[in-house]
């Protein structure tokens, strides 16, 4: 029993005590079930991997939730996953509503690539209401899921028809984010609408029509490339570009602003997409005043669709299920009509064409193409 | 044996394995030796030191990440507690996330051992996953055969995607960092997206989207332990770890690859064809990455989505670097990153901290691993501390534990300051703060607590550093720090209704005890301060 | 029709300059670093950080030139990190570069979240005042800066003692050391200049031509710049031509999408967008064999003075 071993013994006991105490605190912190607090939020949103700030589905859905918060006494929470693999864990996390006591009224998934994850989770939580944006899930198998779809081509046809009346060069352009079917639907509707209001546009493109160009940036989040490409299209003689390219499309609007800043032979325009973007074409987007270079935007009312979903789930108490199709008939798609920002009023002829088109599409007289059949 | 091959042997620490010339039994026998040798003390100790270094880098990265969180107004304590707690509650997500990382990590590590930096594992992963998906939904094959064929073709296609840079590197000297990266940009946003959006699009969808049809159920990899996520791919990953380990340690090919990686001229002089080795190792590296993609498609996604992976290949670089390019290290590193990713999910939903923190931590880990000198310096300190604690525990322990408590206390204080500052920002009170302090005693208290927390948080960091360096001044700063911790704990709970009373009290009281004890040790027993010990 | 052709080629030149400027600037940066013997694959991360810093500073001050200044500072910081790790601490240069790329990607996205509340894109900021050149169109001032930097860099590298020592640090460090000049210092200078130029390249992408920062906006331009530098044989003039060549290929890949008579290509736009990347591989692999500085990638460890 030397002194050294004694101190060593005390030290070892001391270390053991500290480890046990630390372990106990940690165990208390993590494992002891605390009384589950009430859920602070009523609605949970899992956004698509494009993140907020995409001025498209994600921002639209966010806007709808914010509107719902302002109108009803509810609150919402959200996450921005950055890859597909995170969807299912997030959805399960929300469906299990840990560590909260009560479940969410509805869980909204944004983006088509969440479909498989939503189906897997909805099967395990049949009492939890889900909604998925931009994808169809069969309500026969999954009665607790609402599918929110949008007829993007119909809205594109409207702005195309306006573009057909506005253009002075009789040549219009389209900038897409990537050459994928969803974006082709925008382009097809747009050119079809331009042809509807202004028959000088030839849709027959077997040999190549000089009347319109459609191009693809190849990236969703690169405004610099979008701007460069738009510069080229304006230089090539088109005076209107419809940008359906996510954040790259913001560069198209920048390009239109710059092209107009120094006098050209003719004014050039841009058309916004998904959300109201006319303010982006003004001199100072923070305090938008007329004039703007974005004379209209194709509106995909994701905000309205999400607002309805939240209203049904949280206020009415009966969540929406099945296919919720949003088209011209129910105002789910449309065009941005903002004459204060525009600085002039739309001529009656234009409005007549739009009315005719809306009515025709609604009652099925006119069928908007969803791809380029004429490209072969 | 020429002189140069002798040089090579001394550099490599051994002669090439002869096993391939002998029979199967000698091969197995030598493998057994390798495996038992792994568990011999000196080998284990070497691996433990490697692990220790990696852990040091991780701790440093977490510290810097906490500072960044504090600077940007997030609470690191909330972040890390939700991260750790959440990950431990869902261990299957940890291993699921680790699965592709094991394979891409092995891919990068294998190339690195041969002196090549395969930065384009992401592209190979995409090509492999696309190939596996094509086999999965196009071919009609019986169970067992179907997934095996899909995995094989996925791996080969991934390997072929690395083959082009390999050939260019070997015969034209084109830098593989640039060429593999270019191959990745070709594959990820353009080629596979075009395939998924065009010729291979799922025709059954109402709204056309860039994804292929689902693969046949015969091609599914089975789930493990009834988990929603974890699948048989994890076992394949473990098998690959063992396979690469055997390849590098026990085969002539592995020896030659390592020889080229260590010293190309010497290897060439010793009769190894470096060009061949470059091509073979990059091809194998691509195969592993492709397999990583194939496994995920067959095991979890069951179809190819355009852009399904956001950087599993790039994370593989981090994993390989953290694992010091050894197969076992890659396994541990992948599980660590799986842990981070699994914890990131509750960290976002419950803790409300953005997942980008994980990316930041990842980058910092790589930076610290890349700078072995910093870690070495700390490890030396650590070792001398450990020796001192073993020799004189009564003198050293209070000081060592005191430094740790100072660190924890300062982190809590800074986190508290961050959340209080966040409250001020949210309520938009900062512009008219001076008038508020004068008129509203509650606000004055708030601001006073906030500034006290910031000041003593910084002092705590200093105490941690100075106690570790055995500076006498640190003890004088430690006493007031502990007292402030106790006071703030009380103030936080009684006035602001916070919940930090118990942790702050525990840390404050223990810190106080340590401070007094260290003082007694220093004054009574005369520990020499300020120098090396 | 002829006027359209002139305008079209004018646009091609403008797009070449716009898309080539960041490549050339970052390539020059990479050149300084690699000439001094330090591999710098961190260019991508430095560009991203510079792009973010430029937008963040312009956002708070409403002045794009402070943005450029902030970008330079951020580049110097990252350059210092890379330099300290790979020169002073003798770490692995490629691993350090990878760490910086990962860190920059995570940090900039985190800061998007912190400043603008979204992880996708920043708010709109004021662009650097552009100059309208006849026929070509709008050109960023940083493009002129880039063109002016080429002769300056050339002079610095080949006609000054500084340049001689910098090159010696990469070719033959032991001779430099014998002459009593610190190899470490010159490598640090190289890496710092590299960080600065790469960050300006990032600023060109975010506020030189565009007006906002988006997540991961450099999208491989750092690696393209590295390729331009290698293709340009590690010298300023070569880098200029290689960078502009890659910019030209990118411009062409857009141009053919709307040039009259090329409409049949539209179905293959994914392949057209691949052209720059494929051409880099072709350029590096087939057209010319590259010879890097001799001592590149090897940390210099001073021999013991006897």
PDB file of C-alpha atoms in Angstrom, chain A residues 7-8 10-11 14-15 18 25 29-30 41 49 51 77 79-80 82-86 88-90 92-94 98-99 112-113 116 124 134-136 149-150 178-182 218, chain B residues 81 85 90 93 96-97 189-190 193 197 201 205-211 228-229 300-301 303 305 307-310 345-346 348-350 352 356 359 390 393-394 397 401 506 514 517:
ATOM      1  CA  UNK A   7      -3.465   8.250  -5.295  1.00  0.00           C
ATOM      2  CA  UNK A   8      -3.915   6.140  -8.350  1.00  0.00           C
ATOM      3  CA  UNK A  10      -8.462   7.798  -5.866  1.00  0.00           C
ATOM      4  CA  UNK A  11      -7.848   9.038  -9.386  1.00  0.00           C
ATOM      5  CA  UNK A  14     -12.688   9.944  -9.548  1.00  0.00           C
ATOM      6  CA  UNK A  15     -12.601   9.190 -13.273  1.00  0.00           C
ATOM      7  CA  UNK A  18     -17.124  11.540 -13.648  1.00  0.00           C
ATOM      8  CA  UNK A  25     -26.565  13.326 -17.667  1.00  0.00           C
ATOM      9  CA  UNK A  29     -30.703  14.250 -21.897  1.00  0.00           C
ATOM     10  CA  UNK A  30     -31.355  11.794 -24.693  1.00  0.00           C
ATOM     11  CA  UNK A  41     -46.844  23.412 -36.024  1.00  0.00           C
ATOM     12  CA  UNK A  49     -34.091  19.546 -53.903  1.00  0.00           C
ATOM     13  CA  UNK A  51     -34.462  24.564 -52.487  1.00  0.00           C
ATOM     14  CA  UNK A  77     -42.562  24.032 -40.504  1.00  0.00           C
ATOM     15  CA  UNK A  79     -37.174  21.342 -44.480  1.00  0.00           C
ATOM     16  CA  UNK A  80     -35.084  21.760 -47.616  1.00  0.00           C
ATOM     17  CA  UNK A  82     -30.608  18.455 -50.813  1.00  0.00           C
ATOM     18  CA  UNK A  83     -30.921  14.966 -52.175  1.00  0.00           C
ATOM     19  CA  UNK A  84     -33.551  12.399 -52.972  1.00  0.00           C
ATOM     20  CA  UNK A  85     -32.292  10.046 -50.284  1.00  0.00           C
ATOM     21  CA  UNK A  86     -33.382  12.492 -47.587  1.00  0.00           C
ATOM     22  CA  UNK A  88     -38.127   9.356 -46.902  1.00  0.00           C
ATOM     23  CA  UNK A  89     -36.349   9.952 -43.568  1.00  0.00           C
ATOM     24  CA  UNK A  90     -37.820  13.466 -43.430  1.00  0.00           C
ATOM     25  CA  UNK A  92     -41.098   9.510 -41.675  1.00  0.00           C
ATOM     26  CA  UNK A  93     -39.815  12.011 -39.144  1.00  0.00           C
ATOM     27  CA  UNK A  94     -42.825  14.236 -39.750  1.00  0.00           C
ATOM     28  CA  UNK A  98     -41.387  13.013 -32.807  1.00  0.00           C
ATOM     29  CA  UNK A  99     -40.850  14.494 -30.267  1.00  0.00           C
ATOM     30  CA  UNK A 112     -42.191  14.567 -58.566  1.00  0.00           C
ATOM     31  CA  UNK A 113     -39.176  12.693 -57.273  1.00  0.00           C
ATOM     32  CA  UNK A 116     -41.830   6.747 -54.155  1.00  0.00           C
ATOM     33  CA  UNK A 124     -47.316   2.996 -43.034  1.00  0.00           C
ATOM     34  CA  UNK A 134     -46.386  17.802 -59.429  1.00  0.00           C
ATOM     35  CA  UNK A 135     -46.987  14.049 -59.364  1.00  0.00           C
ATOM     36  CA  UNK A 136     -49.945  11.689 -59.503  1.00  0.00           C
ATOM     37  CA  UNK A 149     -51.084  18.638 -60.793  1.00  0.00           C
ATOM     38  CA  UNK A 150     -50.873  21.675 -63.034  1.00  0.00           C
ATOM     39  CA  UNK A 178     -32.987  21.507 -69.305  1.00  0.00           C
ATOM     40  CA  UNK A 179     -34.262  19.564 -72.235  1.00  0.00           C
ATOM     41  CA  UNK A 180     -36.709  17.473 -70.201  1.00  0.00           C
ATOM     42  CA  UNK A 181     -40.370  16.675 -70.983  1.00  0.00           C
ATOM     43  CA  UNK A 182     -41.776  18.998 -68.320  1.00  0.00           C
ATOM     44  CA  UNK A 218     -28.410  22.966 -69.347  1.00  0.00           C
TER      45      UNK A 218
ATOM     46  CA  UNK B  81     -27.552  17.109 -29.157  1.00  0.00           C
ATOM     47  CA  UNK B  85     -29.562  11.790 -30.216  1.00  0.00           C
ATOM     48  CA  UNK B  90     -32.174   5.510 -36.095  1.00  0.00           C
ATOM     49  CA  UNK B  93     -30.127   5.207 -41.493  1.00  0.00           C
ATOM     50  CA  UNK B  96     -27.772   2.909 -45.147  1.00  0.00           C
ATOM     51  CA  UNK B  97     -26.029   6.231 -45.751  1.00  0.00           C
ATOM     52  CA  UNK B 189     -26.118  16.804 -65.758  1.00  0.00           C
ATOM     53  CA  UNK B 190     -26.131  15.831 -69.412  1.00  0.00           C
ATOM     54  CA  UNK B 193     -30.273  13.168 -67.540  1.00  0.00           C
ATOM     55  CA  UNK B 197     -35.616  12.285 -69.822  1.00  0.00           C
ATOM     56  CA  UNK B 201     -38.256   7.823 -69.690  1.00  0.00           C
ATOM     57  CA  UNK B 205     -46.405   8.736 -65.844  1.00  0.00           C
ATOM     58  CA  UNK B 206     -49.270  11.182 -66.434  1.00  0.00           C
ATOM     59  CA  UNK B 207     -46.859  14.094 -66.295  1.00  0.00           C
ATOM     60  CA  UNK B 208     -43.595  13.154 -67.963  1.00  0.00           C
ATOM     61  CA  UNK B 209     -40.600  13.408 -65.643  1.00  0.00           C
ATOM     62  CA  UNK B 210     -36.907  12.550 -66.035  1.00  0.00           C
ATOM     63  CA  UNK B 211     -36.900   9.134 -64.404  1.00  0.00           C
ATOM     64  CA  UNK B 228     -37.080   0.795 -44.355  1.00  0.00           C
ATOM     65  CA  UNK B 229     -33.713   1.852 -45.675  1.00  0.00           C
ATOM     66  CA  UNK B 300     -33.312   1.521 -52.206  1.00  0.00           C
ATOM     67  CA  UNK B 301     -34.364   3.741 -55.115  1.00  0.00           C
ATOM     68  CA  UNK B 303     -35.381   3.338 -60.406  1.00  0.00           C
ATOM     69  CA  UNK B 305     -33.856   9.543 -61.113  1.00  0.00           C
ATOM     70  CA  UNK B 307     -29.702  13.816 -60.321  1.00  0.00           C
ATOM     71  CA  UNK B 308     -30.425  11.323 -57.544  1.00  0.00           C
ATOM     72  CA  UNK B 309     -27.065  11.693 -55.853  1.00  0.00           C
ATOM     73  CA  UNK B 310     -25.852  15.066 -54.693  1.00  0.00           C
ATOM     74  CA  UNK B 345     -32.337  14.859 -40.367  1.00  0.00           C
ATOM     75  CA  UNK B 346     -33.566  15.485 -36.787  1.00  0.00           C
ATOM     76  CA  UNK B 348     -33.109  20.105 -39.270  1.00  0.00           C
ATOM     77  CA  UNK B 349     -36.607  19.134 -38.204  1.00  0.00           C
ATOM     78  CA  UNK B 350     -36.215  19.443 -34.434  1.00  0.00           C
ATOM     79  CA  UNK B 352     -33.848  23.895 -36.990  1.00  0.00           C
ATOM     80  CA  UNK B 356     -25.207  22.721 -44.763  1.00  0.00           C
ATOM     81  CA  UNK B 359     -21.021  20.033 -45.434  1.00  0.00           C
ATOM     82  CA  UNK B 390      -0.626   8.029 -15.570  1.00  0.00           C
ATOM     83  CA  UNK B 393      -2.922  11.601 -11.501  1.00  0.00           C
ATOM     84  CA  UNK B 394      -3.640  13.693  -8.431  1.00  0.00           C
ATOM     85  CA  UNK B 397      -6.217  15.421 -13.424  1.00  0.00           C
ATOM     86  CA  UNK B 401     -10.437  18.046 -16.454  1.00  0.00           C
ATOM     87  CA  UNK B 506     -23.301  21.119 -12.768  1.00  0.00           C
ATOM     88  CA  UNK B 514     -11.518  21.812 -10.185  1.00  0.00           C
ATOM     89  CA  UNK B 517      -8.211  21.806  -6.529  1.00  0.00           C
TER      90      UNK B 517
END
